[in-house]
Every structure is written in structure tokens, then in C-alpha cells.
Amino acid sequence: MTSASARAAFPFPPVGPRRHDPAAVAAVAQALAPLAAEGLRLVANPEERRRLSRDAYDYSPVLTARLAAAEAELVVRPVTVEQVKAVAAACARHHVPITMRGAGTGNYGQAVPLLGGVLLTMTGLQAVRSATADRFTAEAGCRLVAVDEALAPHGAEQRLLPSTYRTATIGGFVAGGSGGIGSVGWGFLRDPGNVLGMEIVTVEPQPRRHQLMGDAAVPLNHAYGTNGIIVALTMPTAPLRRWQELLVAAPSLDHGLALADQLCTAALPIKELSLYDQQITAMVRPLRGGVAAIGGCRLIAVVAAEAMETVKEALAQHSGQLLLQRPQTVVGSLRELTWNHTTLHARAADPAWTYLQFLLPPEPAAALQALSRHQGDGLAWHLEAVRSQGEARWAALPLLRWQGADALAEAMETAQDLGCTLFNPHVITVEDGGLGVVDADQVQAKQAYDPAGLLNPGKLRGWLERGASA
Ligand SMILES: Cc1cc2nc3c(=O)[nH]c(=O)nc-3n(C[C@H](O)[C@H](O)[C@H](O)COP(=O)(O)OP(=O)(O)OC[C@H]3O[C@@H](n4cnc5c(N)ncnc54)[C@H](O)[C@@H]3O)c2cc1C
């Protein structure tokens, strides 16, 4: 029996399979079939279709139970913007829902087709259209690692990356992600200036192509592909540096926090700073740095090579021990231990863990202590240093032992009571995973670019509520 607070925290029913009209989907497939000769792919194989209808929502037992049956009836992979327009036109004419997909690494079921219909996978649009020292324009299906390859000859790199850098697409990152590596200095994707513009295609019988620059692009940033098909993005860059990855042991979480605070306030270029408590260090083998005998916490830092002297002074002052220092690489990077990769590794060691996401209050000590007391060893701390609205803050992605939906809802309530800003990773709508409020601009953008409400149905609460009150 689920409590009222769990029902309020996770306000959606399980999704049934194939809830859309198969005849209309067949008509879409027929309309698109001639484009196969020009590279568009229609995925007929049921196993592949099922695999592509999922994303990485299995971190959440709540989502896993409710989304497992959802499945697209047709998967389409276009390779040009003109083909994207053809898919949008066919779906609009036959009133078939479209769910957008990049690499499918989202954690909240964002790319899961709740009503079946067409899954539009964008990995075929992979051109970097332009790259300079200051900015780049890349097609939405371009992998983030490929964008950096194009920027490197210009002495530049991307400002923000998810830890899924090697697999995720830039369109999926902007539509479904929030920040990650780089957030310690550059904040989050939705902060003004981190996305300069986007090119979109509308979902209508005669689709239009729009360039949205500056503020006009904001409503589509982190909207889960509910209010426009993003076909290309223009974003600013950061200077490419000789980044060094560090793995550091600290005797306790308090020592680690003091050391991290000193690194964050020092005048040094820093790209990533994360902190892991003793329980996580014990669970995630690579965090031990090959030195199992050294217990305590771990920090991962990515700093510019010229900052190493300052870093070593800070380590000496806070009993930090440098276990590993090496240049940052693409493959085998410590990056793949940070952000939601930590959760991935911990769950590989013990799938009974799930997680939470929140911003700690500006003075985090009291909330950290109270939550530790409340949850006992059913909670393990993973913290990420971030810049939020211009201030240095701690984002928390703690592991939480799964003890049912009621216990999860209670842990979230406790965090909120302690002044934490919750970003619930166990829900499916843009709003419920964010600050809980409807953004009228996102709903208006859907009205303008997807007037029939076909894009990713069920994921924009503001649109559903508008429908109910109309
Ligand atoms: C191990 C792991 C670590 C992660 N670390 C991070 C992290 O550090 N930071 C972070 O922010 N996230 C993180 N995530 C979540 C996810 O990887 C990122 O958000 C990622 O950038 C999503 O990219 P994708 O190509 O896989 O998008 P998908 O998962 O395919 O799609 C994400 C959302 O965007 C929509 N979408 C995709 N393409 C388009 C398009 N062209 N137009 C409109 N809508 C579109 C989809 O419908 C969906 O709603 C992590 C996930 C995992 C599994």
C-alpha cells in the first residue's frame, strides 16, 4: 500500500504497451518508405525497437516499474534536416506522436514513448557545421566527443559536458541534461549564455524550419523534446587547457569539504570537483586508486596543469593525499566516475541502491549531518561542486538504499525540510523533475511549434493541465 506522500511524490500511473493507433503508424511508415533510398532508416526489427524505446531510467525502481511496457511502434532514423521535416509532416498528417531520441542515456525516461507512435532518433544528423575559437554550430545528433574533436584545432573546447561525453548527443544533452563537468565554473545549461541559439523543425502538416537565437531558444532548453525538434545548436566555447585529472584521498568528509572549498575559492582554472564518502569509496573500486589500505573519502579534481603547485599546497593543509595525477584523456578518464556515472558504478556493485538529486543549502554542514543521521548507512554521499546563480554551491547525488516508494518519498521530504532544493529523478514530467512549477514559455513554445501536441506526449505537465482546463 502506497502512502499519500508517495502518491504525491510520484504522480503518474504505469504505462501500458501500444496505446496508439497502429493503422496511422503504418501510414507514416508508408509515406517515409521512399526516403530509405536516401539514407533514412525505418527500424522494423521488434527487438531493436524495444531496445531503443528505453533510456537509462533503471536507476529508479519507481520509473522501472511504470515504464517497462512502453514501446514505440516505429523507429525512424533520418540523416538530413529535410528528412526530419518529412517525418514531422507524415506524423502531423496522420496524428501520430513523436518521441525524440539522441543516444538514450537520459535517466528520467525522457526518451520513452509513453503513447507508442514514432521514435525519432537523431544520431544520423552528425555534422559540425562550423567551429571557431569562440563558438560552434553542430547538428543535434552529433556526439559531444566529436564536437570537441572539431574545436581542438582552434584551441577551444565545450564548456559543459555530461559524464556520458563519449556517447551522448549534443541535442539530447541540451534537451534532456542539465550540466556536469564544467558546472563548477560555468553553471548549468539553462544559465544565460551557455546556449546561443538553435535551429528547430516544427511538427505540422507543412513543417517550418526556424532559427531561434538568444532568449527565443530558452523554452526548448531542458524541455525533453516536448516543444520542438532541435536539428542544430550554436553554443559558446571555453579555452582548451592542459587539464590534469587528480584522485585524492581525504581522511573524512569534513576534511574533503574543507579541501574542496579551498580549491574552489583559489585562483585556479578548475573543470570538475567531486567528493565521495567512505561507503562509496569502498563500493566503487576505481575510486580506491589501487590503494585499498587508504580508507576515508575521495576527491576527483580536474585542474589546469599550471595550478598544480597551488593544489599541492591545499592538499598539505587539509591532509589530502594525491593518489593519482595524469593528463585528461578521452578514453579511461576519471570523468566516467563522476556525476551519474558514480550511481552507475555503485549500482553495478549492488543494484539495491538508487539515488536522489538536490542542491544543498549555501551552508551545507547541518543538512549533511541531519540527513546522515536520518538515513544511517542507507545513504552514501556523492557531492559535486557547482556554480548556481553565480554562487559556489554543492549539488548532491547521494546514493539511497531502496526501501520502497514510501521511504523514498520520506527521504525527499526530509531533504526539502532541511533547505535542500530537490530535483526529483523518479518522475517523468519536465516540471516535476525540476522546481515543480509550470513554465508558461515552454507551454507557449509547444503551442507555436507543436500545435497538435504530438511531441513526447505526457512529459510536459503544463500542456496537460492546459488541456484539462480548456
Ligand atoms: C552514466 C550516466 C551519467 C550521466 N551524467 C550526466 C551528467 O553529468 N550531466 C547531465 O546533465 N546528465 C547526465 N546524464 C543524463 C544523460 O546522459 C544526459 O542528459 C545526456 O546528455 C543525454 O543525451 P542523449 O543523447 O543520450 O539524450 P537522450 O537520452 O536520447 O534524450 C534526452 C532528452 O532529450 C530529448 N531529445 C533528444 N534529442 C532531441 C532533439 N534533437 N530535439 C529535441 N529533443 C531531443 C529526448 O526526447 C529526451 O527527452 C547521465 C546519464 C547516465 C546514464
Coordinates of C-alpha atoms and ligand atoms in Angstrom, one line a residue:
M1 CA 0.0 0.0 0.0
T2 CA 1.5 3.3 -1.0
S3 CA 1.1 6.4 1.2
A4 CA -0.4 9.7 0.2
S5 CA 3.0 11.3 0.2
A6 CA 4.4 8.7 -2.1
R7 CA 1.4 9.2 -4.5
A8 CA 2.1 12.9 -4.4
A9 CA 5.8 12.5 -5.0
F10 CA 5.4 10.1 -8.0
P11 CA 2.1 11.3 -9.6
F12 CA 1.7 9.0 -12.6
P13 CA 0.3 5.6 -13.3
P14 CA 2.1 2.6 -15.0
V15 CA 2.3 3.0 -18.8
G16 CA 0.6 0.3 -20.9
P17 CA 2.1 -1.0 -24.2
R18 CA 1.0 0.2 -27.7
R19 CA -1.5 2.9 -26.8
H20 CA -1.6 4.4 -30.3
D21 CA -3.5 3.5 -33.5
P22 CA -1.3 1.0 -35.5
A23 CA -3.1 1.9 -38.8
A24 CA -1.9 5.5 -38.6
V25 CA 1.6 4.4 -37.8
A26 CA 1.6 2.1 -40.8
A27 CA 0.5 5.1 -43.0
V28 CA 3.5 7.1 -41.6
A29 CA 5.9 4.2 -42.5
Q30 CA 4.4 4.0 -46.0
A31 CA 4.9 7.8 -46.5
L32 CA 8.5 7.6 -45.4
A33 CA 9.5 4.3 -47.2
P34 CA 10.7 6.1 -50.4
L35 CA 13.3 8.0 -48.3
A36 CA 15.1 4.8 -47.4
A37 CA 16.9 5.1 -50.8
E38 CA 18.4 8.4 -49.5
G39 CA 19.6 7.0 -46.2
L40 CA 16.6 7.3 -43.9
R41 CA 16.2 4.1 -41.8
L42 CA 13.0 2.6 -40.7
V43 CA 13.6 0.1 -37.9
A44 CA 11.4 -2.9 -38.4
N45 CA 13.2 -5.4 -36.0
P46 CA 11.0 -5.7 -32.9
E47 CA 14.0 -6.4 -30.6
E48 CA 15.8 -3.2 -31.8
R49 CA 12.6 -1.2 -31.5
R50 CA 12.2 -2.4 -27.9
R51 CA 15.8 -1.6 -27.0
L52 CA 15.6 1.9 -28.5
S53 CA 12.3 2.6 -26.6
R54 CA 14.2 2.6 -23.3
D55 CA 16.7 5.0 -21.8
A56 CA 18.7 4.8 -18.6
Y57 CA 15.7 5.1 -16.3
D58 CA 16.5 1.9 -14.5
Y59 CA 18.4 3.9 -11.8
S60 CA 14.9 4.5 -10.4
P61 CA 12.8 1.5 -9.2
V62 CA 9.8 3.8 -9.4
L63 CA 10.3 4.5 -13.1
T64 CA 11.3 0.9 -13.9
A65 CA 8.1 -0.5 -12.6
R66 CA 6.0 2.1 -14.5
L67 CA 7.8 2.4 -17.9
A68 CA 8.9 -1.1 -18.7
A69 CA 5.9 -1.8 -21.0
A70 CA 6.2 1.4 -23.1
E71 CA 7.3 0.8 -26.7
A72 CA 7.4 2.7 -30.0
E73 CA 5.6 1.2 -32.9
L74 CA 8.1 2.6 -35.4
V75 CA 11.6 3.9 -35.1
V76 CA 12.9 6.3 -37.7
R77 CA 16.5 7.5 -38.2
P78 CA 16.8 10.4 -40.7
V79 CA 20.1 11.7 -41.9
T80 CA 19.2 15.2 -43.1
V81 CA 17.1 18.1 -41.9
E82 CA 14.8 17.6 -45.0
Q83 CA 14.1 14.0 -43.9
V84 CA 13.3 15.3 -40.3
K85 CA 10.8 17.6 -41.9
A86 CA 9.3 14.6 -43.9
V87 CA 8.9 12.6 -40.6
A88 CA 7.3 15.6 -38.9
A89 CA 4.9 16.1 -41.8
A90 CA 3.9 12.5 -42.0
C91 CA 3.2 12.3 -38.2
A92 CA 1.3 15.5 -38.2
R93 CA -0.9 14.4 -41.1
H94 CA -1.7 11.0 -39.5
H95 CA -1.8 12.4 -35.9
V96 CA 1.0 10.0 -34.7
P97 CA 3.0 11.0 -31.6
I98 CA 6.8 11.6 -32.0
T99 CA 9.2 11.0 -29.2
M100 CA 12.7 12.4 -29.8
R101 CA 15.8 10.3 -29.0
G102 CA 19.6 11.1 -29.0
A103 CA 21.8 8.3 -27.6
G104 CA 19.1 7.3 -25.0
T105 CA 21.3 8.0 -21.9
G106 CA 18.7 10.1 -20.1
N107 CA 17.8 9.0 -16.6
Y108 CA 14.2 10.0 -16.2
G109 CA 12.5 8.1 -19.0
Q110 CA 12.6 11.3 -21.0
A111 CA 13.0 9.4 -24.3
V112 CA 10.5 6.7 -23.5
P113 CA 7.4 6.9 -25.9
L114 CA 4.6 6.8 -23.4
L115 CA 1.9 6.6 -26.1
G116 CA 3.8 4.5 -28.6
G117 CA 3.9 6.0 -32.1
V118 CA 7.2 7.1 -33.7
L119 CA 10.6 7.2 -32.0
L120 CA 12.7 9.8 -33.9
T121 CA 16.3 9.0 -33.3
M122 CA 18.6 11.9 -34.3
T123 CA 22.0 10.1 -34.4
G124 CA 22.1 10.3 -38.2
L125 CA 22.4 14.1 -38.1
Q126 CA 26.1 14.4 -37.0
A127 CA 27.7 17.3 -38.9
V128 CA 29.7 20.0 -37.1
R129 CA 28.6 22.9 -39.4
S130 CA 31.1 25.4 -38.1
A131 CA 33.8 25.6 -35.3
T132 CA 35.9 28.6 -34.2
A133 CA 37.7 29.6 -31.0
D134 CA 34.5 31.3 -29.7
R135 CA 31.6 29.2 -30.8
F136 CA 30.4 26.2 -32.8
T137 CA 27.2 25.0 -34.6
A138 CA 26.6 21.3 -34.6
E139 CA 23.7 19.1 -35.7
A140 CA 21.7 17.7 -32.9
G141 CA 22.8 14.1 -33.3
C142 CA 26.5 15.0 -33.1
R143 CA 28.2 13.2 -30.2
L144 CA 29.8 15.6 -27.7
V145 CA 33.2 14.0 -28.1
A146 CA 33.0 14.8 -31.9
V147 CA 32.3 18.4 -31.2
D148 CA 35.4 18.7 -29.0
E149 CA 37.5 17.0 -31.8
A150 CA 36.3 19.7 -34.2
L151 CA 37.1 22.5 -31.6
A152 CA 40.6 21.3 -30.6
P153 CA 42.5 22.7 -33.6
H154 CA 41.0 26.1 -32.7
G155 CA 42.3 25.9 -29.1
A156 CA 38.8 25.6 -27.7
E157 CA 36.5 23.0 -26.1
Q158 CA 32.9 22.8 -24.9
R159 CA 32.1 24.5 -21.6
L160 CA 29.8 21.8 -20.2
L161 CA 29.7 18.0 -20.6
P162 CA 27.7 15.2 -19.1
S163 CA 29.9 12.3 -17.8
T164 CA 28.3 10.5 -20.8
Y165 CA 30.5 12.6 -23.0
R166 CA 31.6 9.7 -25.2
T167 CA 28.1 8.5 -26.1
A168 CA 25.6 11.4 -25.6
T169 CA 24.4 13.7 -28.4
I170 CA 24.5 17.4 -28.1
G171 CA 20.8 17.6 -28.9
G172 CA 20.0 15.1 -26.1
F173 CA 22.2 16.9 -23.7
V174 CA 20.5 20.3 -24.2
A175 CA 17.0 18.9 -24.4
G176 CA 17.4 16.4 -21.5
G177 CA 20.5 17.2 -19.5
S178 CA 21.4 20.0 -17.1
G179 CA 25.2 20.3 -16.6
G180 CA 28.0 18.2 -15.3
I181 CA 31.7 18.5 -15.9
G182 CA 32.4 22.3 -16.2
S183 CA 29.4 23.2 -14.0
V184 CA 31.9 24.2 -11.2
G185 CA 32.8 27.2 -13.3
W186 CA 30.1 27.6 -16.0
G187 CA 27.0 26.7 -14.0
F188 CA 24.2 24.9 -15.9
L189 CA 23.0 24.7 -19.5
R190 CA 20.0 26.9 -18.7
D191 CA 22.1 29.7 -17.4
P192 CA 22.0 32.7 -19.8
G193 CA 24.9 32.5 -22.3
N194 CA 25.5 28.7 -22.3
V195 CA 23.3 28.1 -25.4
L196 CA 23.4 30.8 -28.0
G197 CA 20.8 29.5 -30.4
M198 CA 19.2 26.6 -32.0
E199 CA 17.6 25.5 -35.3
I200 CA 14.3 23.7 -35.0
V201 CA 11.7 22.0 -37.1
T202 CA 8.0 22.3 -36.2
V203 CA 5.5 19.4 -36.2
E204 CA 2.8 20.4 -38.6
P205 CA 1.5 19.1 -42.0
Q206 CA 3.8 21.6 -43.6
P207 CA 6.7 21.8 -41.1
R208 CA 8.7 25.0 -40.8
R209 CA 12.4 25.5 -40.1
H210 CA 13.2 28.3 -37.5
Q211 CA 16.4 29.8 -36.2
L212 CA 15.8 30.7 -32.5
M213 CA 18.6 32.9 -31.1
G214 CA 19.2 34.0 -27.5
D215 CA 16.0 34.2 -25.4
A216 CA 13.9 32.6 -28.1
A217 CA 15.7 29.3 -27.6
V218 CA 15.3 29.2 -23.8
P219 CA 11.9 27.4 -23.7
L220 CA 13.3 24.4 -25.6
N221 CA 16.4 24.1 -23.4
H222 CA 15.7 21.2 -21.0
A223 CA 12.1 20.7 -22.2
Y224 CA 12.6 16.9 -23.0
G225 CA 11.9 17.5 -26.7
T226 CA 8.2 18.3 -25.9
N227 CA 8.0 21.6 -27.7
G228 CA 10.1 21.4 -30.9
I229 CA 12.5 19.2 -32.8
I230 CA 16.1 20.6 -32.4
V231 CA 18.1 20.0 -35.5
A232 CA 21.2 22.1 -34.7
L233 CA 22.7 24.0 -31.8
T234 CA 25.0 27.0 -31.6
M235 CA 27.0 27.2 -28.3
P236 CA 29.9 29.2 -27.0
T237 CA 33.3 27.6 -26.2
A238 CA 35.9 27.7 -23.4
P239 CA 39.7 27.8 -23.8
L240 CA 41.2 24.3 -24.2
R241 CA 43.8 23.8 -21.4
R242 CA 46.2 21.1 -20.4
W243 CA 43.9 19.5 -17.9
Q244 CA 45.2 17.2 -15.2
E245 CA 43.0 14.6 -13.5
L246 CA 43.6 14.1 -9.8
L247 CA 42.4 11.4 -7.4
V248 CA 42.8 12.5 -3.8
A249 CA 42.3 10.7 -0.5
A250 CA 40.9 12.7 2.4
P251 CA 40.6 11.3 6.0
S252 CA 36.9 12.3 6.4
L253 CA 34.0 14.0 4.6
D254 CA 34.7 17.2 6.6
H255 CA 38.4 17.2 5.5
G256 CA 37.3 16.7 1.9
L257 CA 34.8 19.5 2.1
A258 CA 37.4 21.9 3.6
L259 CA 39.9 21.0 0.9
A260 CA 37.3 21.3 -1.9
D261 CA 36.2 24.7 -0.6
Q262 CA 39.8 25.9 -0.6
L263 CA 40.3 24.7 -4.2
C264 CA 37.0 26.3 -5.3
T265 CA 37.9 29.7 -3.9
A266 CA 41.6 29.7 -5.1
A267 CA 42.5 31.4 -8.4
L268 CA 43.0 28.3 -10.5
P269 CA 41.2 27.0 -13.6
I270 CA 39.1 24.1 -12.4
K271 CA 36.8 22.0 -14.5
E272 CA 35.5 19.3 -12.2
L273 CA 35.5 18.8 -8.4
S274 CA 33.6 15.9 -6.7
L275 CA 33.6 14.3 -3.4
Y276 CA 32.7 10.7 -2.3
D277 CA 32.3 9.3 1.2
Q278 CA 33.8 6.2 2.6
Q279 CA 30.9 3.9 1.7
I280 CA 31.1 4.9 -2.0
T281 CA 34.9 4.6 -2.0
A282 CA 34.5 1.1 -0.7
M283 CA 31.9 0.2 -3.4
V284 CA 33.4 1.8 -6.5
R285 CA 36.8 0.1 -7.0
P286 CA 38.5 2.7 -9.3
L287 CA 38.0 5.4 -6.6
R288 CA 40.3 3.5 -4.3
G289 CA 43.1 4.4 -6.7
G290 CA 44.8 1.0 -6.3
V291 CA 45.4 1.8 -2.6
A292 CA 42.7 -0.1 -0.8
A293 CA 44.6 0.3 2.5
I294 CA 43.9 4.1 2.5
G295 CA 40.4 4.5 3.7
G296 CA 38.4 7.7 4.1
C297 CA 36.9 9.8 1.3
R298 CA 37.9 10.6 -2.2
L299 CA 38.0 13.7 -4.3
I300 CA 38.2 13.9 -8.1
A301 CA 39.5 17.2 -9.4
V302 CA 40.3 18.3 -13.0
V303 CA 42.6 21.3 -12.9
A304 CA 44.9 23.1 -15.3
A305 CA 48.5 21.9 -15.3
E306 CA 49.8 25.3 -14.2
A307 CA 47.6 25.1 -11.0
M308 CA 49.4 22.0 -9.6
E309 CA 51.6 23.9 -7.1
T310 CA 48.6 25.7 -5.6
V311 CA 46.7 22.4 -5.4
K312 CA 49.5 20.6 -3.7
E313 CA 49.7 23.4 -1.0
A314 CA 46.0 23.0 -0.4
L315 CA 46.4 19.2 -0.1
A316 CA 49.1 19.6 2.5
Q317 CA 46.9 22.0 4.6
H318 CA 44.0 19.6 4.7
S319 CA 45.6 16.2 5.0
G320 CA 44.8 15.3 1.4
Q321 CA 46.9 12.6 -0.3
L322 CA 47.4 12.6 -4.0
L323 CA 46.8 9.1 -5.3
L324 CA 46.8 9.7 -9.0
Q325 CA 47.7 12.6 -11.3
R326 CA 47.6 12.3 -15.1
P327 CA 46.6 14.3 -18.2
Q328 CA 42.9 14.1 -19.1
T329 CA 42.2 11.6 -21.9
V330 CA 39.1 10.8 -23.8
V331 CA 39.0 7.0 -23.0
G332 CA 39.6 5.8 -19.5
S333 CA 39.1 9.2 -17.9
L334 CA 38.2 9.8 -14.3
R335 CA 35.3 11.7 -15.8
E336 CA 33.5 8.4 -16.0
L337 CA 33.4 8.1 -12.2
T338 CA 31.7 11.4 -11.7
W339 CA 28.1 12.7 -11.9
N340 CA 25.7 9.9 -12.7
H341 CA 28.5 7.6 -13.5
T342 CA 29.0 7.2 -9.8
T343 CA 25.4 5.9 -9.5
L344 CA 26.1 3.5 -12.4
H345 CA 29.2 2.0 -10.8
A346 CA 27.6 1.8 -7.3
R347 CA 24.5 0.0 -8.8
A348 CA 26.8 -2.4 -10.7
A349 CA 28.3 -3.3 -7.3
D350 CA 24.9 -3.5 -5.6
P351 CA 21.7 -2.9 -7.5
A352 CA 19.8 -2.2 -4.2
W353 CA 21.0 1.4 -4.4
T354 CA 19.0 4.2 -6.1
Y355 CA 19.7 7.9 -5.8
L356 CA 18.5 11.4 -5.1
Q357 CA 19.4 14.8 -6.7
F358 CA 19.4 18.1 -4.8
L359 CA 21.2 21.4 -4.3
L360 CA 22.4 21.7 -0.7
P361 CA 21.8 24.9 1.2
P362 CA 24.7 27.5 0.9
E363 CA 25.9 26.3 4.4
P364 CA 25.6 22.6 3.8
A365 CA 27.0 21.1 7.1
A366 CA 23.8 20.9 9.1
A367 CA 21.8 19.3 6.2
L368 CA 24.6 16.8 5.6
Q369 CA 24.7 15.8 9.2
A370 CA 20.9 15.6 9.7
L371 CA 20.4 13.6 6.6
S372 CA 23.2 11.2 7.5
R373 CA 21.6 10.7 11.0
H374 CA 18.1 10.2 9.4
Q375 CA 19.1 7.7 6.8
G376 CA 22.0 5.9 8.6
D377 CA 24.1 3.7 6.3
G378 CA 21.2 3.6 3.9
L379 CA 22.6 6.9 2.4
A380 CA 26.1 7.4 0.9
W381 CA 27.3 10.9 0.0
H382 CA 28.4 11.9 -3.6
L383 CA 28.8 15.7 -3.9
E384 CA 29.6 17.8 -7.0
A385 CA 30.9 21.4 -6.7
V386 CA 28.8 23.7 -9.0
R387 CA 28.1 27.3 -9.7
S388 CA 24.4 28.1 -9.1
Q389 CA 23.2 31.6 -10.0
G390 CA 26.8 32.9 -9.7
E391 CA 27.5 31.3 -6.3
A392 CA 29.7 28.3 -5.4
R393 CA 27.4 25.5 -4.1
W394 CA 27.3 21.8 -3.6
A395 CA 25.0 19.6 -5.7
A396 CA 24.3 16.2 -4.1
L397 CA 23.6 13.0 -5.9
P398 CA 23.6 10.7 -2.8
L399 CA 23.0 7.0 -3.2
L400 CA 20.0 5.8 -1.3
R401 CA 19.2 2.3 -0.4
W402 CA 15.9 1.3 -2.0
Q403 CA 13.3 0.5 0.7
G404 CA 10.2 1.2 -1.2
A405 CA 8.4 4.3 -2.6
D406 CA 7.2 5.5 0.8
A407 CA 10.7 5.5 2.3
L408 CA 12.0 7.3 -0.9
A409 CA 9.2 10.0 -0.6
E410 CA 10.1 10.5 3.1
A411 CA 13.8 10.9 2.4
M412 CA 13.0 13.5 -0.3
E413 CA 10.6 15.4 2.1
T414 CA 13.3 15.3 4.8
A415 CA 15.9 16.8 2.4
Q416 CA 13.5 19.6 1.5
D417 CA 12.7 20.3 5.1
L418 CA 16.4 20.8 5.6
G419 CA 16.6 23.5 3.0
C420 CA 17.7 21.4 0.0
T421 CA 16.3 22.2 -3.5
L422 CA 15.1 18.8 -4.8
F423 CA 15.3 17.7 -8.5
N424 CA 13.3 14.5 -8.2
P425 CA 14.8 11.9 -10.6
H426 CA 11.9 9.4 -10.1
V427 CA 9.2 11.3 -12.1
I428 CA 8.5 11.7 -15.8
T429 CA 7.5 15.4 -16.4
V430 CA 9.8 18.3 -17.0
E431 CA 8.2 20.2 -14.2
D432 CA 8.2 17.5 -11.5
G433 CA 11.8 16.8 -12.2
G434 CA 12.6 20.5 -11.8
L435 CA 11.3 23.1 -9.4
G436 CA 7.7 21.7 -9.7
V437 CA 6.3 24.8 -11.4
V438 CA 4.8 25.2 -14.9
D439 CA 6.9 27.4 -17.2
A440 CA 4.3 29.3 -19.4
D441 CA 7.0 30.0 -22.0
Q442 CA 7.6 26.2 -22.5
V443 CA 3.8 25.7 -23.0
Q444 CA 3.6 28.6 -25.4
A445 CA 6.5 27.3 -27.4
K446 CA 4.7 23.9 -27.7
Q447 CA 1.6 25.8 -28.9
A448 CA 3.8 27.5 -31.6
Y449 CA 6.0 24.6 -32.7
D450 CA 3.8 21.5 -32.0
P451 CA 0.2 22.8 -32.1
A452 CA -1.4 19.3 -32.2
G453 CA 0.6 18.3 -29.0
L454 CA 2.3 15.3 -30.7
L455 CA 5.8 15.7 -29.3
N456 CA 6.8 13.4 -26.4
P457 CA 3.2 13.3 -25.0
G458 CA 2.8 13.1 -21.3
K459 CA 6.1 14.8 -20.4
L460 CA 5.0 18.5 -20.2
R461 CA 2.6 18.9 -17.3
G462 CA 1.8 22.5 -18.2
W463 CA 0.4 21.3 -21.6
L464 CA -1.7 18.5 -20.0
E465 CA -3.1 20.9 -17.4
R466 CA -3.9 23.5 -20.1
G467 CA -5.8 20.7 -22.0
A468 CA -7.8 19.8 -18.8
S469 CA -8.8 23.4 -18.2
A470 CA -9.7 24.2 -21.8
Ligands
LIG1 C1 26.0 7.1 -16.6 C2 25.3 8.4 -16.8 C3 25.8 9.6 -16.5 C4 25.2 10.8 -16.7 N1 25.8 12.0 -16.4 C5 25.1 13.2 -16.7 C6 25.7 14.4 -16.4 O1 26.9 14.5 -16.0 N2 25.0 15.6 -16.6 C7 23.8 15.5 -17.2 O2 23.2 16.6 -17.4 N3 23.2 14.4 -17.5 C8 23.8 13.2 -17.2 N4 23.2 12.0 -17.6 C9 21.9 12.0 -18.3 C10 22.2 12.0 -19.8 O3 23.3 11.2 -20.2 C11 22.5 13.3 -20.4 O4 21.4 14.2 -20.1 C12 22.7 13.2 -21.9 O5 23.3 14.4 -22.3 C13 21.5 12.9 -22.7 O6 22.0 12.8 -24.1 P1 21.3 11.7 -25.1 O7 21.9 12.0 -26.4 O8 21.6 10.3 -24.5 O9 19.8 12.1 -25.0 P2 18.5 11.2 -24.8 O10 18.6 10.4 -23.5 O11 18.3 10.3 -26.0 O12 17.4 12.3 -24.8 C14 17.3 13.2 -23.7 C15 16.0 14.0 -23.9 O13 16.2 14.9 -25.0 C16 15.2 14.7 -26.0 N5 15.9 14.9 -27.3 C17 16.9 14.2 -27.7 N6 17.3 14.7 -28.9 C18 16.5 15.8 -29.2 C19 16.4 16.7 -30.3 N7 17.2 16.6 -31.3 N8 15.4 17.6 -30.2 C20 14.6 17.7 -29.2 N9 14.6 16.8 -28.1 C21 15.6 15.9 -28.1 C22 14.6 13.3 -25.7 O14 13.3 13.2 -26.1 C23 14.8 13.2 -24.2 O15 13.6 13.8 -23.6 C24 23.9 10.8 -17.3 C25 23.3 9.6 -17.6 C26 24.0 8.4 -17.4 C27 23.3 7.1 -17.8

